[in-house]
mmCIF file of C-alpha atoms (C1' of nucleotides) in Angstrom:
data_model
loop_
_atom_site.group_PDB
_atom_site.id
_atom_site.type_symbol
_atom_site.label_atom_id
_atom_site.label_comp_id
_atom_site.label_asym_id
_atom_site.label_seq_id
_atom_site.Cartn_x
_atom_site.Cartn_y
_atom_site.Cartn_z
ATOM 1 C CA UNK A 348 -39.599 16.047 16.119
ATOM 2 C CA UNK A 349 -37.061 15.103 19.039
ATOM 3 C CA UNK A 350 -33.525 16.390 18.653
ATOM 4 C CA UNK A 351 -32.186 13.298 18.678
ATOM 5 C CA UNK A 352 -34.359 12.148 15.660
ATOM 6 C CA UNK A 353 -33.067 15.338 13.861
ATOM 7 C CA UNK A 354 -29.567 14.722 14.589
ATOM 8 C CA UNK A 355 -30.183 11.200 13.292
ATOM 9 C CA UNK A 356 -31.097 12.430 10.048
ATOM 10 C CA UNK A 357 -28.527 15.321 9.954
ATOM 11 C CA UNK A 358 -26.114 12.879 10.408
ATOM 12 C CA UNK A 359 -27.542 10.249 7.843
ATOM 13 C CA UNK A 360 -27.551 12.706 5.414
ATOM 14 C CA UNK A 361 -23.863 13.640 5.758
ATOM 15 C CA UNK A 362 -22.804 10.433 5.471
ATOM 16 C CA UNK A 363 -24.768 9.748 2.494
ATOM 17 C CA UNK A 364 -22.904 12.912 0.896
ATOM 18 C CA UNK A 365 -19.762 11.021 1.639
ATOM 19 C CA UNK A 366 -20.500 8.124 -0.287
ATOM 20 C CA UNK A 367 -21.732 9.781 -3.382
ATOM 21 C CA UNK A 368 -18.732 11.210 -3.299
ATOM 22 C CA UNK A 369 -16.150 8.736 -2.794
ATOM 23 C CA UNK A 370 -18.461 6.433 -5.746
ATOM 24 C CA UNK A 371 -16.820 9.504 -8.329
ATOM 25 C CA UNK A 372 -13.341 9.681 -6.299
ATOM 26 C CA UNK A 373 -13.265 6.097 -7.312
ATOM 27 C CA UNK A 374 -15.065 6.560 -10.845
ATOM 28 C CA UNK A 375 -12.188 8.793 -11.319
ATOM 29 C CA UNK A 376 -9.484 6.894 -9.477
ATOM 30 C CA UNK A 377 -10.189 3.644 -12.377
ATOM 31 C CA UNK A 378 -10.707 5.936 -15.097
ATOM 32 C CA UNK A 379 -6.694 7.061 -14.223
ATOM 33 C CA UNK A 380 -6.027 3.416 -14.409
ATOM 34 C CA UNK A 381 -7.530 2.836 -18.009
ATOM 35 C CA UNK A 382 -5.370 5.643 -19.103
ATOM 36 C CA UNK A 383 -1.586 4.082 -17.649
ATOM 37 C CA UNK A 384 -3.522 0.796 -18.908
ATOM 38 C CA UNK A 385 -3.860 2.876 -22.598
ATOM 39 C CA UNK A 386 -0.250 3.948 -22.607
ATOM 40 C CA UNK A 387 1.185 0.535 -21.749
ATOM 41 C CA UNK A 388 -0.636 -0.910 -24.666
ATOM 42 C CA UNK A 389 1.441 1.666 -26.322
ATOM 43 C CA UNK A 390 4.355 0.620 -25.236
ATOM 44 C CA UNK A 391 5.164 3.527 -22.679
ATOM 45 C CA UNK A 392 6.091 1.957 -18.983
ATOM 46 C CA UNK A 393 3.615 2.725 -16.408
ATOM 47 C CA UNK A 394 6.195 2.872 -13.427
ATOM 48 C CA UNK A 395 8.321 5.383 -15.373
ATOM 49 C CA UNK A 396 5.239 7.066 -16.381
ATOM 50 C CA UNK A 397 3.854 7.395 -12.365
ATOM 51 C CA UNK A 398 7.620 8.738 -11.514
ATOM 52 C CA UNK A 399 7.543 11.955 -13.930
ATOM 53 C CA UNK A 400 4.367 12.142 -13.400
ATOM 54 C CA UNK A 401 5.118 13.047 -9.514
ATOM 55 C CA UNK A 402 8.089 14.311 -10.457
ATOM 56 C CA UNK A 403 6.143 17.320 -12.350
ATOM 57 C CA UNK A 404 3.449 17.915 -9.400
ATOM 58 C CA UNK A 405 6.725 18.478 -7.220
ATOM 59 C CA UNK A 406 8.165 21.484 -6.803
ATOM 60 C CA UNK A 407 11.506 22.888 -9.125
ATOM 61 C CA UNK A 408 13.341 23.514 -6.079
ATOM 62 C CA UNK A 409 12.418 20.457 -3.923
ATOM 63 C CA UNK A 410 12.719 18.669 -6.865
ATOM 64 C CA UNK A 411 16.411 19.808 -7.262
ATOM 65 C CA UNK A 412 16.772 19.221 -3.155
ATOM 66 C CA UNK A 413 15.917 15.854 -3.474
ATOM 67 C CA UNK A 414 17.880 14.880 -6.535
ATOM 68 C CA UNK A 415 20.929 16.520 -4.732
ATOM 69 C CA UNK A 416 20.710 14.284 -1.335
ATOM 70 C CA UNK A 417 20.520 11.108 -3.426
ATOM 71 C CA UNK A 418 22.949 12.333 -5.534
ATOM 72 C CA UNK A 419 24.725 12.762 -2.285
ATOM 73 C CA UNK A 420 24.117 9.273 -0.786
ATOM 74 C CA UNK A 421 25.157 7.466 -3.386
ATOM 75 C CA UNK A 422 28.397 8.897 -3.843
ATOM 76 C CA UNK A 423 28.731 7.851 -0.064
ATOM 77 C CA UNK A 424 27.834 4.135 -0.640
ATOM 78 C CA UNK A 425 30.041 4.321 -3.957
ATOM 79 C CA UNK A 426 26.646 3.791 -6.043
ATOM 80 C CA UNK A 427 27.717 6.780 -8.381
ATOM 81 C CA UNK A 428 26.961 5.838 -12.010
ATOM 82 C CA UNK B 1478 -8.610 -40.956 14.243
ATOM 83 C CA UNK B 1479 -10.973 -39.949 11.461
ATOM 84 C CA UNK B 1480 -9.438 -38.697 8.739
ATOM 85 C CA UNK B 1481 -11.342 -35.389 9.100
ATOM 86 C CA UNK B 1482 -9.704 -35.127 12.094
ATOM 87 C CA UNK B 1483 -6.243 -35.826 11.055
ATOM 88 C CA UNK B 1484 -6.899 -33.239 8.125
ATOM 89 C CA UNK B 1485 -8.103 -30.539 10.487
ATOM 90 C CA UNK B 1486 -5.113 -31.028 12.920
ATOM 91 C CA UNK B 1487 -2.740 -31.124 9.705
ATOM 92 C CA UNK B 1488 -4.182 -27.468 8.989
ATOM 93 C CA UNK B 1489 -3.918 -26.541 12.266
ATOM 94 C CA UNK B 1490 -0.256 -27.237 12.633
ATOM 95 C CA UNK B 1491 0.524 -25.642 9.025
ATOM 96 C CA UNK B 1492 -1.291 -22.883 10.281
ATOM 97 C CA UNK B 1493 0.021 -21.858 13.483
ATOM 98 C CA UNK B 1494 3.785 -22.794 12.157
ATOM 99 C CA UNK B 1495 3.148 -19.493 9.658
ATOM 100 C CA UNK B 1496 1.897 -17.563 12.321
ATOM 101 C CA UNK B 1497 4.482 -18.347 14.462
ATOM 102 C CA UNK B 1498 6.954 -17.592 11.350
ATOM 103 C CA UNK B 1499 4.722 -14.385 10.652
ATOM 104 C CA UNK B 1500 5.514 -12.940 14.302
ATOM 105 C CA UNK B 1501 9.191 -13.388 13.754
ATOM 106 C CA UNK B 1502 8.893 -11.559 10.223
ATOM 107 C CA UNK B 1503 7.030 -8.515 12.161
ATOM 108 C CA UNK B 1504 10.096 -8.618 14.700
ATOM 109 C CA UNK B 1505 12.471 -7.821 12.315
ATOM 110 C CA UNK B 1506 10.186 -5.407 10.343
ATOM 111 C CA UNK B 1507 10.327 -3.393 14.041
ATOM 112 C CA UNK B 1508 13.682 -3.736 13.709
ATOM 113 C CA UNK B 1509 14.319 -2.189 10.428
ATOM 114 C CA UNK B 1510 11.879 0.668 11.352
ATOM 115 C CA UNK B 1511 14.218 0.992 14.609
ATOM 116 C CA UNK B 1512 17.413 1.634 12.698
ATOM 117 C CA UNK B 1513 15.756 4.039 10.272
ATOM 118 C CA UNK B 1514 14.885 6.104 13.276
ATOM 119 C CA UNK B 1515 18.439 5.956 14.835
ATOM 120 C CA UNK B 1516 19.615 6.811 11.319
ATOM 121 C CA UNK B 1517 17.189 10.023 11.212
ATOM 122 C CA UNK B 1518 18.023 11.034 14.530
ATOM 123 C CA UNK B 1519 21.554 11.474 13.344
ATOM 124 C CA UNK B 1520 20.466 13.901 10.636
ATOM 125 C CA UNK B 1521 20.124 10.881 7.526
ATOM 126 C CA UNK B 1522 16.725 11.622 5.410
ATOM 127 C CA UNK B 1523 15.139 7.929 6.010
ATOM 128 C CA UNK B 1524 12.847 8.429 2.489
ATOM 129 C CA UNK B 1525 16.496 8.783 0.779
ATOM 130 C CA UNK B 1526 17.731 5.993 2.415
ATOM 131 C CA UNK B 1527 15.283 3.773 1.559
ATOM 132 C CA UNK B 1528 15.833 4.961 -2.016
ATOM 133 C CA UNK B 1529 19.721 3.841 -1.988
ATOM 134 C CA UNK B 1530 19.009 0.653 -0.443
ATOM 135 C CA UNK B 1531 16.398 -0.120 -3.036
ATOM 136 C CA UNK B 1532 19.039 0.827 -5.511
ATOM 137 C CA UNK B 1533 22.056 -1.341 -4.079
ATOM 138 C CA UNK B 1534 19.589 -4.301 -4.181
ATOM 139 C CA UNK B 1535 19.142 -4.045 -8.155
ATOM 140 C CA UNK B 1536 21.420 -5.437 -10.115
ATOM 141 C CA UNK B 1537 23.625 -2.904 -12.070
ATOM 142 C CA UNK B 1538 21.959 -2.970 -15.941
ATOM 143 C CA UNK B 1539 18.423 -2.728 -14.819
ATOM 144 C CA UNK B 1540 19.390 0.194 -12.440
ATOM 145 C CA UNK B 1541 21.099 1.679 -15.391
ATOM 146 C CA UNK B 1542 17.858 1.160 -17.601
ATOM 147 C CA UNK B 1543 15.600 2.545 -15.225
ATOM 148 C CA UNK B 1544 17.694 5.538 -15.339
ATOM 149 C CA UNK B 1545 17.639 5.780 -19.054
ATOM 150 C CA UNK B 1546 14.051 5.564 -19.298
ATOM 151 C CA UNK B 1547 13.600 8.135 -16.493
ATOM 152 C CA UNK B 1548 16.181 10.315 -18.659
ATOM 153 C CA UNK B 1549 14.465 9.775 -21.987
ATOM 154 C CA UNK B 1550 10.908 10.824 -20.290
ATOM 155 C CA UNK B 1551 12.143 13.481 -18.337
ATOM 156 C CA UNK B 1552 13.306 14.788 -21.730
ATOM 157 C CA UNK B 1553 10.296 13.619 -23.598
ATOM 158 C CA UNK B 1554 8.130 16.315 -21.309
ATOM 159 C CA UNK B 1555 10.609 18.738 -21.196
ATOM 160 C CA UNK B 1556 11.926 17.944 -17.505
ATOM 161 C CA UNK B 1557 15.369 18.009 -18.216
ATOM 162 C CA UNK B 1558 17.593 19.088 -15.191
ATOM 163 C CA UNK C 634 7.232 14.094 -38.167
ATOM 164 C CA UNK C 635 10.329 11.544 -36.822
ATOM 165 C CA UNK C 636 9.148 8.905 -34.601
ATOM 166 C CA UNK C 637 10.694 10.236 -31.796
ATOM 167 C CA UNK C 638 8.824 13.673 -32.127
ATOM 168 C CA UNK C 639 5.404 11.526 -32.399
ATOM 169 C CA UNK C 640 6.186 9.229 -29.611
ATOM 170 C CA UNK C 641 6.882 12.541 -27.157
ATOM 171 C CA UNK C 642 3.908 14.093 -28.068
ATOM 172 C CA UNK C 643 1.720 10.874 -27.561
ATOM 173 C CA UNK C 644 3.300 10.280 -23.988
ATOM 174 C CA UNK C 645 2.708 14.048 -23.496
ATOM 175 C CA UNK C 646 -0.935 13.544 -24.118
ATOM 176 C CA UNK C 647 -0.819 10.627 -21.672
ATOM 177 C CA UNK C 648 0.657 12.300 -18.829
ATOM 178 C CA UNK C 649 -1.689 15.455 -19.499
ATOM 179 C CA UNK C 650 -5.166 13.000 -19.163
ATOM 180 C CA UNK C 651 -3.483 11.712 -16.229
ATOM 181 C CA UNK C 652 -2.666 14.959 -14.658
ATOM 182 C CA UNK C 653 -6.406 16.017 -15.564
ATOM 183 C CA UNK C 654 -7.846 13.318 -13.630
ATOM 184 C CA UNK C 655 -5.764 13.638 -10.949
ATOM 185 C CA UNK C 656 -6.998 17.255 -10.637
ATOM 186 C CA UNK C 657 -10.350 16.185 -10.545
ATOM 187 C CA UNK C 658 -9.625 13.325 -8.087
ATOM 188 C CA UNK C 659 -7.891 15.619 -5.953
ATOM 189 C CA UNK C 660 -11.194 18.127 -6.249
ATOM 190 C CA UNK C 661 -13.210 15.729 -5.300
ATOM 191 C CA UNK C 662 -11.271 14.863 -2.067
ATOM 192 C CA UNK C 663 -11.240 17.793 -0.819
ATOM 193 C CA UNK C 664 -14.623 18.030 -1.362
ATOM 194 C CA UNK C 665 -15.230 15.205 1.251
ATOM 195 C CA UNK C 666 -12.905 17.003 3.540
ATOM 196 C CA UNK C 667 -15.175 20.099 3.611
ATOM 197 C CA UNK C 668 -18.643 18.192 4.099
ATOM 198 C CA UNK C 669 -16.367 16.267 7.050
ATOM 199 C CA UNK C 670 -15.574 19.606 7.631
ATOM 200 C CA UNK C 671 -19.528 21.025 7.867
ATOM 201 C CA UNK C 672 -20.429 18.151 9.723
ATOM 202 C CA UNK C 673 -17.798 18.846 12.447
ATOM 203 C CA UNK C 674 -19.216 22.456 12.518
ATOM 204 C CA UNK C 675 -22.381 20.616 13.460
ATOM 205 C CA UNK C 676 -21.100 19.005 16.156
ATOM 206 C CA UNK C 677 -20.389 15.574 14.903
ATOM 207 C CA UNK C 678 -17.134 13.967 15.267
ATOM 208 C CA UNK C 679 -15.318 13.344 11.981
ATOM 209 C CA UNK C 680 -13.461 10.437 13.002
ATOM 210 C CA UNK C 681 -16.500 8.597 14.028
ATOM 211 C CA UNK C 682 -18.106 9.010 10.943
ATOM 212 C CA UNK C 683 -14.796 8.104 9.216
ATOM 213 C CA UNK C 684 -15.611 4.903 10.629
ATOM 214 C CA UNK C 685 -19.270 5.089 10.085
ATOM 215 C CA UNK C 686 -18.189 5.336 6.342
ATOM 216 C CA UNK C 687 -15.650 2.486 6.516
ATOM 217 C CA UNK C 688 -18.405 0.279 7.840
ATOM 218 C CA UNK C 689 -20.779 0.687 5.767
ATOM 219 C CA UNK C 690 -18.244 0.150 2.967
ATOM 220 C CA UNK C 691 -17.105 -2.730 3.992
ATOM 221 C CA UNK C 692 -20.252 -4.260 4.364
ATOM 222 C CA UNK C 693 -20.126 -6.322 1.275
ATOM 223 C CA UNK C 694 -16.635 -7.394 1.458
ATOM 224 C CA UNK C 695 -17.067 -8.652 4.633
ATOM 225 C CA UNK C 696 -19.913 -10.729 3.194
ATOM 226 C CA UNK C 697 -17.305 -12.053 1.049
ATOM 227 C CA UNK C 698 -15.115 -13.117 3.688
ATOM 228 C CA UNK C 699 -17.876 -14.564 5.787
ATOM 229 C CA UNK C 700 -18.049 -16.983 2.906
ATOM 230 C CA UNK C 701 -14.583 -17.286 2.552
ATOM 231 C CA UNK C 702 -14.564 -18.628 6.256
ATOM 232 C CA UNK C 703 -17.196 -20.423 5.746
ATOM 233 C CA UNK C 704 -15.435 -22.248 2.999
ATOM 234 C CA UNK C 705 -12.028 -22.537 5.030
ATOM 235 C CA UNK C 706 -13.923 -24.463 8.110
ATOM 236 C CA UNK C 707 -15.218 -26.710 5.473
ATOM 237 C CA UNK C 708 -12.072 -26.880 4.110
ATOM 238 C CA UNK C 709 -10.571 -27.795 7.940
ATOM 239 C CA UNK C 710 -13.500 -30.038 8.578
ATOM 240 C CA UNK C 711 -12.704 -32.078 5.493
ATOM 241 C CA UNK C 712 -16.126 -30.847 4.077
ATOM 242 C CA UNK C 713 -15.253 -29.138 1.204
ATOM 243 C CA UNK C 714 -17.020 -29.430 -1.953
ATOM 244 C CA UNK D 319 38.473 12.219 9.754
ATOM 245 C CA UNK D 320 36.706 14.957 7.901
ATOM 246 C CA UNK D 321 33.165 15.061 8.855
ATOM 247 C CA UNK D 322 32.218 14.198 5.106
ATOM 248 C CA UNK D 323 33.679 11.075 5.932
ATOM 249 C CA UNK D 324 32.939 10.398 9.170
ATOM 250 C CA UNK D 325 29.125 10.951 8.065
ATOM 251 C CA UNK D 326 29.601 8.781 4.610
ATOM 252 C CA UNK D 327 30.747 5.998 7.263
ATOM 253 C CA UNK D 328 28.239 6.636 9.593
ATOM 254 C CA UNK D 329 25.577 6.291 6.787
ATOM 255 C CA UNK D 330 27.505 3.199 5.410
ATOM 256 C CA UNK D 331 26.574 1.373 8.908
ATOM 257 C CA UNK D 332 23.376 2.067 8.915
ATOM 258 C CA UNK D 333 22.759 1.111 5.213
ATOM 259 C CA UNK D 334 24.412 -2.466 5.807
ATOM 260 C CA UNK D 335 23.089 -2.946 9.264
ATOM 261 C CA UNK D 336 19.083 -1.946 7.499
ATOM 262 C CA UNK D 337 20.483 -4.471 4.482
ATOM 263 C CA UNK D 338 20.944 -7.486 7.273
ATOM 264 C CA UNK D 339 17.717 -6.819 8.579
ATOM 265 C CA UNK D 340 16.368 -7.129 5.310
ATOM 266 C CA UNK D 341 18.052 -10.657 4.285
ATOM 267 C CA UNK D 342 16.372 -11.916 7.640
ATOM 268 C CA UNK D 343 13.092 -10.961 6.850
ATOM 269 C CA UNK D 344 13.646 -12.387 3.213
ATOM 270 C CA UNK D 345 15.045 -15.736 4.503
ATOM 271 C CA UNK D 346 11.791 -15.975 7.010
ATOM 272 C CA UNK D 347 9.203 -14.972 4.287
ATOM 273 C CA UNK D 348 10.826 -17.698 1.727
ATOM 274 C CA UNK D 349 10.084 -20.313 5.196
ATOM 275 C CA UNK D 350 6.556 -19.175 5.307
ATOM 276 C CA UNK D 351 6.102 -19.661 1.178
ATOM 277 C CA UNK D 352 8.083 -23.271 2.279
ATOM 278 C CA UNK D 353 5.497 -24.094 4.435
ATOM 279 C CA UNK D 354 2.290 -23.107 2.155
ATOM 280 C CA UNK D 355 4.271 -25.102 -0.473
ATOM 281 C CA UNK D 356 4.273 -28.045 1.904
ATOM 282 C CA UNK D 357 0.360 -27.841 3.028
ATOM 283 C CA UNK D 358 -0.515 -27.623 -0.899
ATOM 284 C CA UNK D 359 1.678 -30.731 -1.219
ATOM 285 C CA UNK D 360 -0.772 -32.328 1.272
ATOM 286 C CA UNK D 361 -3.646 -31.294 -0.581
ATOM 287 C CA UNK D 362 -4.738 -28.022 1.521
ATOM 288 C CA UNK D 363 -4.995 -24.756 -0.334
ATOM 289 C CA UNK D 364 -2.588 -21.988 0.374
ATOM 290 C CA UNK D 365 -4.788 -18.812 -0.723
ATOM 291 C CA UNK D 366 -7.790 -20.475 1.613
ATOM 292 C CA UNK D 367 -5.438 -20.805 3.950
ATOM 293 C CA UNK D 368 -3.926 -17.579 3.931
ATOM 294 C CA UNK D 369 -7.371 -16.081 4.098
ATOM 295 C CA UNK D 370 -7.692 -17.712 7.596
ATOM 296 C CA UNK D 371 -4.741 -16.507 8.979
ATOM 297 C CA UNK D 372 -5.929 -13.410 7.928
ATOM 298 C CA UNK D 373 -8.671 -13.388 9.746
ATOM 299 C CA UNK D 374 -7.796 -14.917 12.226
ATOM 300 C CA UNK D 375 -4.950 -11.952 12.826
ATOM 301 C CA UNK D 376 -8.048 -9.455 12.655
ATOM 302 C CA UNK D 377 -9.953 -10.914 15.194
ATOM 303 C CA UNK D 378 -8.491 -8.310 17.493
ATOM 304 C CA UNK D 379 -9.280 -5.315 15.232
ATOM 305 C CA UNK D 380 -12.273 -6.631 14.685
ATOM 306 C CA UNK D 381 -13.641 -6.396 17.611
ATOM 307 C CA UNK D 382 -12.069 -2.859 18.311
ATOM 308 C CA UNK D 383 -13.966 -2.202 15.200
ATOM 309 C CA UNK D 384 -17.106 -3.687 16.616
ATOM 310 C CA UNK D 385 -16.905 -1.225 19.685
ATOM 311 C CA UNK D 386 -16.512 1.479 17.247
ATOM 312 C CA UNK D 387 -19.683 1.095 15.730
ATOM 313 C CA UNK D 388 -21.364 0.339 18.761
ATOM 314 C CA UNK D 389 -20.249 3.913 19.643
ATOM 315 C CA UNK D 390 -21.386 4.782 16.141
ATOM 316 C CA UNK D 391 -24.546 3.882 16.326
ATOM 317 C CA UNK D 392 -24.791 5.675 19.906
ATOM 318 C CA UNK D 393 -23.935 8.741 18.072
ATOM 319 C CA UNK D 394 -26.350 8.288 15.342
ATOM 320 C CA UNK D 395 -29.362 7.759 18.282
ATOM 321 C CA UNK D 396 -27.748 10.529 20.516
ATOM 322 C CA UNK D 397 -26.449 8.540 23.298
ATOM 323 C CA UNK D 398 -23.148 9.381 23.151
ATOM 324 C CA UNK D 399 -21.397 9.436 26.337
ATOM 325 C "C1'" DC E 747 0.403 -11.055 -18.022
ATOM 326 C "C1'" DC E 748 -3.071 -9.382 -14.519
ATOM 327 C "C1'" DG E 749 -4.953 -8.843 -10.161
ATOM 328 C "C1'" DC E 750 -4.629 -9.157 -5.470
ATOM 329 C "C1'" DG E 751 -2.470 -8.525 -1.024
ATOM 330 C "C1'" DG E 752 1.079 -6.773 1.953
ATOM 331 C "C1'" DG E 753 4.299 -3.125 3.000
ATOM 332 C "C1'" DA E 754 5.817 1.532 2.636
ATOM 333 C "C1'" DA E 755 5.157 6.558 2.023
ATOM 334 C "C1'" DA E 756 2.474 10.917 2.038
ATOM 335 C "C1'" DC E 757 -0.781 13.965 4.407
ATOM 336 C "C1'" DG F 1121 -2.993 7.812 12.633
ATOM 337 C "C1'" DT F 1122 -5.133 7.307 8.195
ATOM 338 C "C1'" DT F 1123 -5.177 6.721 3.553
ATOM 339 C "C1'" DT F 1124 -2.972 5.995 -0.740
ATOM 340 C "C1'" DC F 1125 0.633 3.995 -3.610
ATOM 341 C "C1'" DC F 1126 3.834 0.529 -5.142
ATOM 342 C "C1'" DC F 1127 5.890 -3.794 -5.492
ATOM 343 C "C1'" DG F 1128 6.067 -8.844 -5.519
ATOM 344 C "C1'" DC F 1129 3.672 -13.184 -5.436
ATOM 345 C "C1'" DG F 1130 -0.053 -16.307 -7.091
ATOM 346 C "C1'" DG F 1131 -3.308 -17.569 -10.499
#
DNA sequence: CCGCGGGAAAC
DNA sequence: GTTTCCCGCGG
C-alpha cells in the first residue's frame, strides 16, 4: 500500500474519532440544557442560575478580585447601590 | 416593466439599503472596540467595563432585582462573601 | 422542612447535575484536544483538520441554505410558491 | 487632583464616550428593522430576506473556505505543498 | 414563551 | 484566532 493511501486512511480515521466525539460533547451539551430547562419549570431563573454557576468554577480569590474592581468602578461612575 | 421585474428591483433596493446600513453599524462596532482598547491601554479592565456599562443601561429596580436574586442564590449554595 | 430550606436544597441539586455535566463536557473536550493532539504527532496539521471537521459538519446545513437561496431567488423572481 | 480622581474621571470619559457609540449603533440597527418593516409592508419577507444578505455577506468566506478544503483534500491525497 | 441569530467573552 | 456563551428579536 502507497504512503499516501495510508496517510489517507490515518487521517480518515482521526477525523472520524473527532466526530464521535463531538456527537457526545453535544449529547451532553443538550442534556445541560434540559436540566436549566427543568429548573425553570421550577421556577428557579436560568440566567441567575448560569452566573453562580460560574461564579463557583471560579476561583475564591479571583472571585474576590473581580468583585472588588466592579465594586471599584461603580463607585467611580456613582452606580454604588 | 413586468411586474416580476419591478418586484425583483424592489428587493434589490431594500436589500442593498440594509447592507449599506449594515456597513455603517460595523463602523461604529470598530469604534467601540477602539475605545475599549484606548481604555485598557490606560490600565481600565475592558471585561469590567463592559460590566458597568451594561449596568448603567438597566433601569434602577431590575438592576436591584438582579442583585437580590444573585444574593439569595449565592446564599442558597452557600457562596456568601 | 420550611420552604426556604426545600427550595435551597432543590436548586442545590440543580446546580450539582449541571456542574456534573459540565465535568463530563469538559472531559470530553479535552479528549478531542488529545486525538488533535496524536494526530499532530503524526504529522498532520490540526488546523486543517479543524476545518476538515467544520466541513463536513456543515454539510447538511449548507443543504439547508442552498434551499433557502433557492427559495429567496424565487422569492426575487416573483416565483414563489 | 488625586490620582483616584483623576482615574475615576478618566474612566468616566471613556464610559460615556463607549455609551455614544452605543446609541449610534442602536439608532442604525432600529433603521435597518425600519427598512425590513417597510419591504414586509410591500409584501417581501424579512427572515428570507435576511437570509440573503447573509449569504450574500459570506460569499467572501466562502470561498476562502472553498480554498481551504481544496487544501484539505490535498492533504488527505498527500499533495500538500 | 421559545428558538434562532448576532455579538461578545473565554481559551 | 477559534469556539462558546449570552442576549435580544422574530415567530
Amino acid at each position: 500500500m502507497a504512503d499516501a493511501t495510508h496517510s489517507s486512511e490515518q487521517l480518515r480515521l482521526f477525523i472520524e474519532r473527532i466526530e464521535r466525539l463531538e456527537e457526545e460533547k453535544k449529547a451532553i451539551a443538550d442534556d445541560i440544557k434540559l436540566v436549566y430547562g427543568e429548573a425553570k419549570a421550577e421556577g428557579f431563573d436560568p440566567k441567575t442560575m448560569r452566573t453562580v454557576v460560574r461564579l463557583r468554577a471560579m476561583d475564591k480569590n479571583d472571585r474576590q478580585e473581580q468583585e472588588a474592581l466592579l465594586d471599584a468602578y461603580k463607585a467611580a461612575l456613582g452606580l454604588a447601590e
